[in-house]
Coordinates of C-alpha atoms in Angstrom, one line a residue:
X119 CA 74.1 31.1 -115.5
X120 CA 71.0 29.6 -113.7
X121 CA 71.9 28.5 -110.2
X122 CA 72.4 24.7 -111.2
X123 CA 70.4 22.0 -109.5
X124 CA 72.0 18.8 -108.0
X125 CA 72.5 16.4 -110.2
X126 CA 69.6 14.5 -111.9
X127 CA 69.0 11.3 -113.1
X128 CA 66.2 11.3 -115.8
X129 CA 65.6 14.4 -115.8
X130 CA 61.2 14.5 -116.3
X131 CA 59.6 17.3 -118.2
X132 CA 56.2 18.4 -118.8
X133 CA 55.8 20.3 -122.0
X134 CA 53.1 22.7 -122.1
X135 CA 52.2 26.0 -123.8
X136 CA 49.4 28.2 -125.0
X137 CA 47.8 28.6 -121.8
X138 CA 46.1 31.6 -122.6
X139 CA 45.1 32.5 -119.5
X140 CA 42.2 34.9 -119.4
X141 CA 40.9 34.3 -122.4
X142 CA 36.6 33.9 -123.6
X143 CA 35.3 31.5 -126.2
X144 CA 32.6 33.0 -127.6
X145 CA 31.7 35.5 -124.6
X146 CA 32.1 32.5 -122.0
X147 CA 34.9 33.4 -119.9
X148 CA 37.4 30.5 -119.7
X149 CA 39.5 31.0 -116.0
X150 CA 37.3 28.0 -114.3
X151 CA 38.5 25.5 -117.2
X152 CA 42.0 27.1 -117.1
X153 CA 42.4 26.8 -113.6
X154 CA 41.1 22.9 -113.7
X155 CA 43.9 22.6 -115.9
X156 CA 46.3 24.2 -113.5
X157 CA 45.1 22.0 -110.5
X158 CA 45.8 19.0 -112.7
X159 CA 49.0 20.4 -113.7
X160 CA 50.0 20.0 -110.2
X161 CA 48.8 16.9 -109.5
X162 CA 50.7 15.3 -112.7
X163 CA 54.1 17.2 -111.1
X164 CA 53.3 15.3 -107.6
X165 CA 52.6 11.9 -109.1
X166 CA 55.3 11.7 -112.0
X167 CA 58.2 13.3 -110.2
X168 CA 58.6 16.1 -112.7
X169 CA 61.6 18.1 -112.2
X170 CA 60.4 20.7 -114.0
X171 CA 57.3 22.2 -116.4
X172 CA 58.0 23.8 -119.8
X173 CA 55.7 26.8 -120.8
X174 CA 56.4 27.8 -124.8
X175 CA 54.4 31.3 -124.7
X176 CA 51.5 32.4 -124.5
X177 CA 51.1 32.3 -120.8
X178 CA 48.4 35.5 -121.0
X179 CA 45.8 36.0 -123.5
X180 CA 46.5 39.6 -123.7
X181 CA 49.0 42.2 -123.0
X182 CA 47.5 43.6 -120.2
X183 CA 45.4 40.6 -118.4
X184 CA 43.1 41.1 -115.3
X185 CA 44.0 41.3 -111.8
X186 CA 42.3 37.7 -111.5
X187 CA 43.6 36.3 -114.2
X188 CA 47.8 37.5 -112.5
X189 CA 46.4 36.3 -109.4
X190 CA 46.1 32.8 -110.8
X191 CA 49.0 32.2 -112.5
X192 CA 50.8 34.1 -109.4
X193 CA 49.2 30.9 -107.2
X194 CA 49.5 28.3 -109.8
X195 CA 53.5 29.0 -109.9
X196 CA 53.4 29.1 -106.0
X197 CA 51.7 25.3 -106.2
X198 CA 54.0 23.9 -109.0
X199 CA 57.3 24.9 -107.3
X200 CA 56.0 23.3 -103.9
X201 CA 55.2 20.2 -105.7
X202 CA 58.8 19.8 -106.3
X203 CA 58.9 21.3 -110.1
X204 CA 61.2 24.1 -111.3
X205 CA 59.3 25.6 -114.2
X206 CA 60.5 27.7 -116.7
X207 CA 58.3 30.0 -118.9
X208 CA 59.1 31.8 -122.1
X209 CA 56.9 34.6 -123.5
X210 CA 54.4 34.4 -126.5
X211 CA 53.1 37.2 -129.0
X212 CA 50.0 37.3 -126.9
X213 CA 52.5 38.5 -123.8
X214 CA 54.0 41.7 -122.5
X215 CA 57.3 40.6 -122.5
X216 CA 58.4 43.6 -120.2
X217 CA 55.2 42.6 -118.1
X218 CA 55.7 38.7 -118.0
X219 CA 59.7 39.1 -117.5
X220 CA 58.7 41.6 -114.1
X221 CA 61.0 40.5 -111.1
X222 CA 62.5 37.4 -113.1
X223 CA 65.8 37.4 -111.9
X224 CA 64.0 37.4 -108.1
X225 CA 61.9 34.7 -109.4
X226 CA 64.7 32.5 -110.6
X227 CA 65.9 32.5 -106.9
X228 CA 62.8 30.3 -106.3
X229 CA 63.2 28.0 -109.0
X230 CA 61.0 30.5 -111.8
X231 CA 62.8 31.0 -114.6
X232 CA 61.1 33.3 -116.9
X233 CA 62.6 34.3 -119.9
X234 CA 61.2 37.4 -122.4
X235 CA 64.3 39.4 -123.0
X236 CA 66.9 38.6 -126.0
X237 CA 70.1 39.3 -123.9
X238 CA 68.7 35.9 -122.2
X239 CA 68.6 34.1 -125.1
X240 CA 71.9 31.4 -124.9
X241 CA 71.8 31.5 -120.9
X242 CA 70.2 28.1 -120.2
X243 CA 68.5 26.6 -117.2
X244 CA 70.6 23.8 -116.1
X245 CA 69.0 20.4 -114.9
X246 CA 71.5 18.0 -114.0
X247 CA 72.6 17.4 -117.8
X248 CA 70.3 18.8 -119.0
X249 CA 70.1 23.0 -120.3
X250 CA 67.1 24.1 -121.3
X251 CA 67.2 26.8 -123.6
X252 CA 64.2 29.1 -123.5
X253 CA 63.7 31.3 -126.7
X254 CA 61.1 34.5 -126.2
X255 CA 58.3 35.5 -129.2
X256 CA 61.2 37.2 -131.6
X257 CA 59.7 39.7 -134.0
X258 CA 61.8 40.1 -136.8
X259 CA 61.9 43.7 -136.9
X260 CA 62.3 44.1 -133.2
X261 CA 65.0 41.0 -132.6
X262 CA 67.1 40.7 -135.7
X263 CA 69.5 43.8 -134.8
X264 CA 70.1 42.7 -131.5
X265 CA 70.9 39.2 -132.0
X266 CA 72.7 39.9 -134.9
X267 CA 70.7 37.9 -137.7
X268 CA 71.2 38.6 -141.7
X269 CA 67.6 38.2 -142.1
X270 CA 64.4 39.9 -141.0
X271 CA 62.7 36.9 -141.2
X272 CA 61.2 34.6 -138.5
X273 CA 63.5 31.8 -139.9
X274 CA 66.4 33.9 -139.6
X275 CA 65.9 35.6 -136.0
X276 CA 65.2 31.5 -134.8
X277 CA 68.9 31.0 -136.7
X278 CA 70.7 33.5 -134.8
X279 CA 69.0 32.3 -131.5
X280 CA 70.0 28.9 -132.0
X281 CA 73.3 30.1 -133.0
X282 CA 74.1 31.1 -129.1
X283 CA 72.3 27.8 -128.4
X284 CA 74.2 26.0 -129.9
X285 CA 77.5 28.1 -128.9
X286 CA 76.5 26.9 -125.4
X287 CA 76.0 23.4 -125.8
X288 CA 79.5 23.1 -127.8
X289 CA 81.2 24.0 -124.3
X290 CA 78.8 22.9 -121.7
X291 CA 78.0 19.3 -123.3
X292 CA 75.0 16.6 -121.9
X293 CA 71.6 17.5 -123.3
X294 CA 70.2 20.2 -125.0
X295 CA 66.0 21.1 -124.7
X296 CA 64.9 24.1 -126.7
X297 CA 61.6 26.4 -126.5
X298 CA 60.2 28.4 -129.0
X299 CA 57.2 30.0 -129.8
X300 CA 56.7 30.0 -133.7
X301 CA 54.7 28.4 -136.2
X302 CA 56.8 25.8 -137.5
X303 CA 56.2 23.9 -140.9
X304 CA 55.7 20.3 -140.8
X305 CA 58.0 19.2 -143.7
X306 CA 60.8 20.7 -145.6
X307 CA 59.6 22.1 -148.9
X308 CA 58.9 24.6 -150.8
X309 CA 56.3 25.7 -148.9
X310 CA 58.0 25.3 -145.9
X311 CA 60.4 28.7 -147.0
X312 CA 57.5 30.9 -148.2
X313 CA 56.1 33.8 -146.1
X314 CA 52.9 31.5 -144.5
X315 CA 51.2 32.9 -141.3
X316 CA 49.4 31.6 -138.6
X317 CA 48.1 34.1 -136.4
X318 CA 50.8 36.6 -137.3
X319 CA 53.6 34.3 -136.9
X320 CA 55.6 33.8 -140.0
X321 CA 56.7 29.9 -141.1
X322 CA 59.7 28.4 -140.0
X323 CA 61.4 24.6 -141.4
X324 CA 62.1 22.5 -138.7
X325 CA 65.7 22.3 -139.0
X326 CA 66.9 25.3 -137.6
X327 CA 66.3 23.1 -134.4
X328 CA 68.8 20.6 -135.8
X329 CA 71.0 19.7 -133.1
X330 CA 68.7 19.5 -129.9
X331 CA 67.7 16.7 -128.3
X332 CA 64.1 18.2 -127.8
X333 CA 62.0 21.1 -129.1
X334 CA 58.8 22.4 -127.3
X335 CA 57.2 24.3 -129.1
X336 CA 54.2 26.5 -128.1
X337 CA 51.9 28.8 -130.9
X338 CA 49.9 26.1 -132.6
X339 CA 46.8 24.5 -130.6
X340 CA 46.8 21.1 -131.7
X341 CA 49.4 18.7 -130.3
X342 CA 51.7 17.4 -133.5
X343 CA 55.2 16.4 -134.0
X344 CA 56.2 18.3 -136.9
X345 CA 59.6 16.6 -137.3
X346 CA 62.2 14.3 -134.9
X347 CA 61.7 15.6 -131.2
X348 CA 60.3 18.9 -132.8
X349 CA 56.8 18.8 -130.7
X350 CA 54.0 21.1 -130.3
X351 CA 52.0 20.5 -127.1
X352 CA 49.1 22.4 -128.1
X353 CA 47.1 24.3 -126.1
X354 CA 45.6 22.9 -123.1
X355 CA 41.9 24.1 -123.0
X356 CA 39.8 24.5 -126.6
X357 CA 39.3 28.2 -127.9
X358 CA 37.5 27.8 -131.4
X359 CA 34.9 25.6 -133.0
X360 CA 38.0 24.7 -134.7
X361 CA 39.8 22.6 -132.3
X362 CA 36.7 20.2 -131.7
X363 CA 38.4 17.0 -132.9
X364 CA 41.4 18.0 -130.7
X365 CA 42.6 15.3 -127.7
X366 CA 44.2 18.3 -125.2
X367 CA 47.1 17.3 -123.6
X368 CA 50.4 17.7 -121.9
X369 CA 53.9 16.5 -122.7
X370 CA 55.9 14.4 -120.5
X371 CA 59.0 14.1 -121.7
X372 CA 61.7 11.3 -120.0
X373 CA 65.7 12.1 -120.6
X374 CA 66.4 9.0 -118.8
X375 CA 67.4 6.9 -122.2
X376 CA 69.3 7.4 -125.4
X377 CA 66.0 9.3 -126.9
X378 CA 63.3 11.4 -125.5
X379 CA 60.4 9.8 -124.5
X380 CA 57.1 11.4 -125.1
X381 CA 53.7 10.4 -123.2
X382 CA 50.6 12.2 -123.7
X383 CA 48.5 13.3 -120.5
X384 CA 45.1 13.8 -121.2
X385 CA 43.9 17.6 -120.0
X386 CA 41.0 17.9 -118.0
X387 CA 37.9 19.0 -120.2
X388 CA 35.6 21.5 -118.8
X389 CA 33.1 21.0 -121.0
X390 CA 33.5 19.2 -124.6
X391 CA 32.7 20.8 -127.9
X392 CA 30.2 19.9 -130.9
X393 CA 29.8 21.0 -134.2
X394 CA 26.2 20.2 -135.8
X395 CA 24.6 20.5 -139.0
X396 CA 21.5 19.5 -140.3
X397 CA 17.8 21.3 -141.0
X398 CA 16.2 22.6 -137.6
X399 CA 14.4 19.1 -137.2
X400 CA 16.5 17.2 -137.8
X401 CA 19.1 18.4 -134.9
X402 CA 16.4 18.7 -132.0
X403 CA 14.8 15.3 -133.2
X404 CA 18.0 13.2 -134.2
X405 CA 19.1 10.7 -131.2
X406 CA 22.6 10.6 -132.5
X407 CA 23.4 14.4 -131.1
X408 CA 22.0 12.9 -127.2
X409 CA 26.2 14.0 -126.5
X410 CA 26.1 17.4 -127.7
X411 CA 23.2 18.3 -125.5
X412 CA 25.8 18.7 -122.5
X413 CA 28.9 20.3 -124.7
X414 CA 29.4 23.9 -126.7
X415 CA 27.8 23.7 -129.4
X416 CA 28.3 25.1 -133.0
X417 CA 25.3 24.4 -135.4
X418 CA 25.0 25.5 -139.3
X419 CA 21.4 25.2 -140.3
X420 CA 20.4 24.4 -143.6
X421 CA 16.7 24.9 -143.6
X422 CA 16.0 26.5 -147.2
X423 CA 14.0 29.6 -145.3
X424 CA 16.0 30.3 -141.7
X425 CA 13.1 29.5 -139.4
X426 CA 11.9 31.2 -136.8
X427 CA 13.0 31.7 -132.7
X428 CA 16.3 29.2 -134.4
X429 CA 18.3 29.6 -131.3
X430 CA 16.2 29.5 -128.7
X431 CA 14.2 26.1 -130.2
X432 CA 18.1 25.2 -130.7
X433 CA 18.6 25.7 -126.7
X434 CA 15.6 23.7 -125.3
X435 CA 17.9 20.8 -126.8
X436 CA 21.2 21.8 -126.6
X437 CA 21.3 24.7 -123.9
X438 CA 25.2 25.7 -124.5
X439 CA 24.7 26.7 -128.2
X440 CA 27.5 29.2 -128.7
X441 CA 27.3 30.1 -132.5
X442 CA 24.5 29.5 -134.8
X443 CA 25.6 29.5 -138.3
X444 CA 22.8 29.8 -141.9
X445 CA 23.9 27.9 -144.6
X446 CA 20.7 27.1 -146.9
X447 CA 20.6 24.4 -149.0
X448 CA 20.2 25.2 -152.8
X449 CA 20.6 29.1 -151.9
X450 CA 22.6 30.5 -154.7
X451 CA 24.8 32.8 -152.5
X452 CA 25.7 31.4 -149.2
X453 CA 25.1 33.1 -146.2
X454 CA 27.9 34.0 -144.6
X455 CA 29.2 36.7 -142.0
X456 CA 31.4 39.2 -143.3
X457 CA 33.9 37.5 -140.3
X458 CA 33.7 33.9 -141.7
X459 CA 34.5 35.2 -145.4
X460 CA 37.6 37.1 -144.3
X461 CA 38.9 34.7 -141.3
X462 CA 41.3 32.9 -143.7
X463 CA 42.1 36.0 -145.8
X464 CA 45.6 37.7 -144.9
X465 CA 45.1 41.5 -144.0
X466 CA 46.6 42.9 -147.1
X467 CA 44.3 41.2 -149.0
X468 CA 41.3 42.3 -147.1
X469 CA 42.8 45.9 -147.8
X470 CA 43.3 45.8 -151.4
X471 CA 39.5 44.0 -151.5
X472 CA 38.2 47.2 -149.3
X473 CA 39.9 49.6 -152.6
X474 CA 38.3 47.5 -154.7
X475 CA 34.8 47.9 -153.5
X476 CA 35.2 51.5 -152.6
X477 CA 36.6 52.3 -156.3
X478 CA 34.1 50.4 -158.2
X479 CA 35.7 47.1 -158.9
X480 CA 39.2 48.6 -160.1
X481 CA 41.4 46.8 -157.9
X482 CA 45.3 47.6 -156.2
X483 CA 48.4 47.9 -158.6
X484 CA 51.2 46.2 -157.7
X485 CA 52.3 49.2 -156.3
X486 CA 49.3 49.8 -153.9
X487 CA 49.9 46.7 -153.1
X488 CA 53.3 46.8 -151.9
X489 CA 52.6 50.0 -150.2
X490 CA 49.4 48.7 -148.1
X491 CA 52.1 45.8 -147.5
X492 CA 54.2 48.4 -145.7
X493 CA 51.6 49.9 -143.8
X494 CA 49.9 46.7 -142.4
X495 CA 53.6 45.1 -141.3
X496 CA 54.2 48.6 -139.9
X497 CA 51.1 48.7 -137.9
X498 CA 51.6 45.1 -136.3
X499 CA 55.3 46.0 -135.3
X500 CA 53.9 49.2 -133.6
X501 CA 51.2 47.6 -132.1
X502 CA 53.7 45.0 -130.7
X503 CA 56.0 47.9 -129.2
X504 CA 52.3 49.5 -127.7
X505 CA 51.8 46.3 -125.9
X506 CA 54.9 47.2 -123.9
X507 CA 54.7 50.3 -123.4
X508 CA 51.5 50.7 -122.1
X509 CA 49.0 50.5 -124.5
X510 CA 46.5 48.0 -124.5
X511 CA 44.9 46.2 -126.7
X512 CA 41.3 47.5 -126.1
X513 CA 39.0 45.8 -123.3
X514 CA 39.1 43.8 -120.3
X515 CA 39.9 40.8 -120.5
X516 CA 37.2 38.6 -122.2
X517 CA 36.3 40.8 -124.3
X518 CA 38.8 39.7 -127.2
X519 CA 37.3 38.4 -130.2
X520 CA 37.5 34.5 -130.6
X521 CA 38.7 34.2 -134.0
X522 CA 40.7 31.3 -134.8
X523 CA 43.3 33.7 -136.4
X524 CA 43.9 35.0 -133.3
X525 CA 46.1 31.9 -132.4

């Protein structure tokens, strides 16, 4: 067991997650907006009395982030705890967990709890009433043997999780708070039990957190409630074109009454995002995009011919243009990158396409099929091992590719 606090009364959470700390958006490094965030972070801990702050994975970018990018999360957890805040962090699949989880049980002696191993898994930290249950990135075929699940599934590794959650709570009574990282389906349906990813991270139905009294979920960028007190946070800086309609926030969660109560606080926003589109002219002479001058910009021209020195006229106006995208009206084959076509594609698909093309339009039997199926789950499981045990994912940090997939 944690080393229980004193007694609380409304106990005050912030949920947060995704922080993704060293992480580039389009070759601009993100550390200064992320450690904006951070400073807010603490300020919202000061002013609200928070007793403590909930991080659902994803703490790093990458396996193996940069000296600077330790170094502020190292002084960010420093700042939080002196604020007053315990804070409790669970690891993502962008994390080491053998690298995140370093020193934890000294770190819990300071009122750190950080949780990335499965033998944690059922071993709450305890707020007054309160236990908050932290649940690590499971991969199926890494987790399902050790916590004893029937299925190799992301549903069924989140099953036999909850089951020692819930073993808990049946003894210790008062409230329950779990954290997962998973991409969780917002309804239950048909859909919600098929095999969908999102960034790698297999679909889960909302109910296996049946039971709690709050989920906080991390994995998904965009804030939502996808069922009663099942909650994603979202992430708290933007990291694709995709997120441009996003409101970032944080949680704060109140256990004071008969329900949770949720409050959004705004994030700090470094800089805002645009996406344009429109013919050349029309962007740089169109008084309606006077806001996107100061904000990352995408822009998809649609001149018929792509016209000439495109970015740089683009950056006279707009001087943070990121991406520049050709889409020609009345072309008869868009122009697309080979990146855009394949972004929402799932990697066996993109393999059995590659056979395809390579054997002149005869495409993969069911049976090459199943067997590049094999070899692409085998390949993301070993590369999950790699991650700890030393092998890195290619690059400093920064260097990553910024594809919304990459969630």
């Amino acid at each position: 067991m944690s080393p229980p606090s004193p007694t609380v009364t409304g106990v005050r959470l912030i949920h947060t997650s995704d922080w993704h700390l060293g992480r580039s958006f389009h070759q601009v490094g993100l550390l200064d907006a992320q450690a904006a965030y951070l400073d807010h972070l603490v300020d919202v801990v000061r002013s609200e009395r928070v007793d403590a702050v909930l991080v659902s994975g994803d703490v790093y970018d990458r396996a193996m982030p940069s000296p600077d990018t330790v170094a502020l999360l190292s002084q960010a957890l420093v700042r939080l705890v002196d604020a007053g805040a315990q804070v409790v962090l669970s690891s993502g699949n962008h994390d080491s967990a053998t690298r995140l989880g370093f020193a934890s049980d000294l770190l819990e002696r300071a009122g750190v709890h950080v949780r990335t191993a499965v033998a944690d898994i059922g071993r709450p930290v305890v707020l007054g009433d309160v236990a908050v249950h932290p649940l690590p990135y499971l991969e199926p075929a890494l987790a399902a043997e050790p916590l004893g699940a029937t299925e190799r599934t992301h549903a069924g590794v989140l099953r036999a999780a909850m089951d020692r959650v819930r073993a808990d709570a049946a003894h210790r009574g008062g409230r329950t708070v779990v954290m997962a990282h998973a991409f969780v389906t917002g309804g239950v349906t048909s859909e919600s039990e098929r095999d969908i990813s999102v960034g790698g991270v297999s679909a889960v139905p909302p109910e296996v957190f049946a039971g709690t009294d709050y989920a906080a979920l991390g994995h998904l960028h965009g804030r939502q409630e996808v069922a009663d007190g099942v909650r994603y946070s979202g992430s708290p800086v933007a990291m694709s074109f995709s997120e441009w309609r996003h409101s970032k926030v944080s949680l704060l969660v109140d256990l004071s009454g008969d329900r949770p109560s949720v409050q959004h606080v705004e994030a700090p926003v470094a800089r805002p995002l645009a996406v344009l589109r429109g013919t050349l002219d029309e962007l740089l002479a169109d008084p309606a995009h006077r806001a996107a001058e100061t904000s990352w910009c995408q822009v998809t021209l649609t001149d018929p011919a792509r016209p000439l020195g495109a970015m740089e006229r683009l950056r006279r106006r707009f001087p943070h243009t990121l991406e520049l995208r050709f889409d020609p009206e009345g072309a008869t084959v868009p122009l697309r990158p080979y990146a855009a076509r394949v972004a929402t594609t799932s990697d066996v698909d993109v393999c059995c396409d590659f056979l395809s093309h390579v054997r002149g339009g005869r495409g993969a039997s069911d049976d090459e099929r199943g067997l590049l199926a094999e070899a692409v789950e085998a390949s993301r499981v070993a590369r999950q091992l790699g991650d700890d045990e030393g092998v890195a994912r290619g690059g400093a940090d920064g260097t990553a590719s910024d594809a919304a997939g990459a969630a």
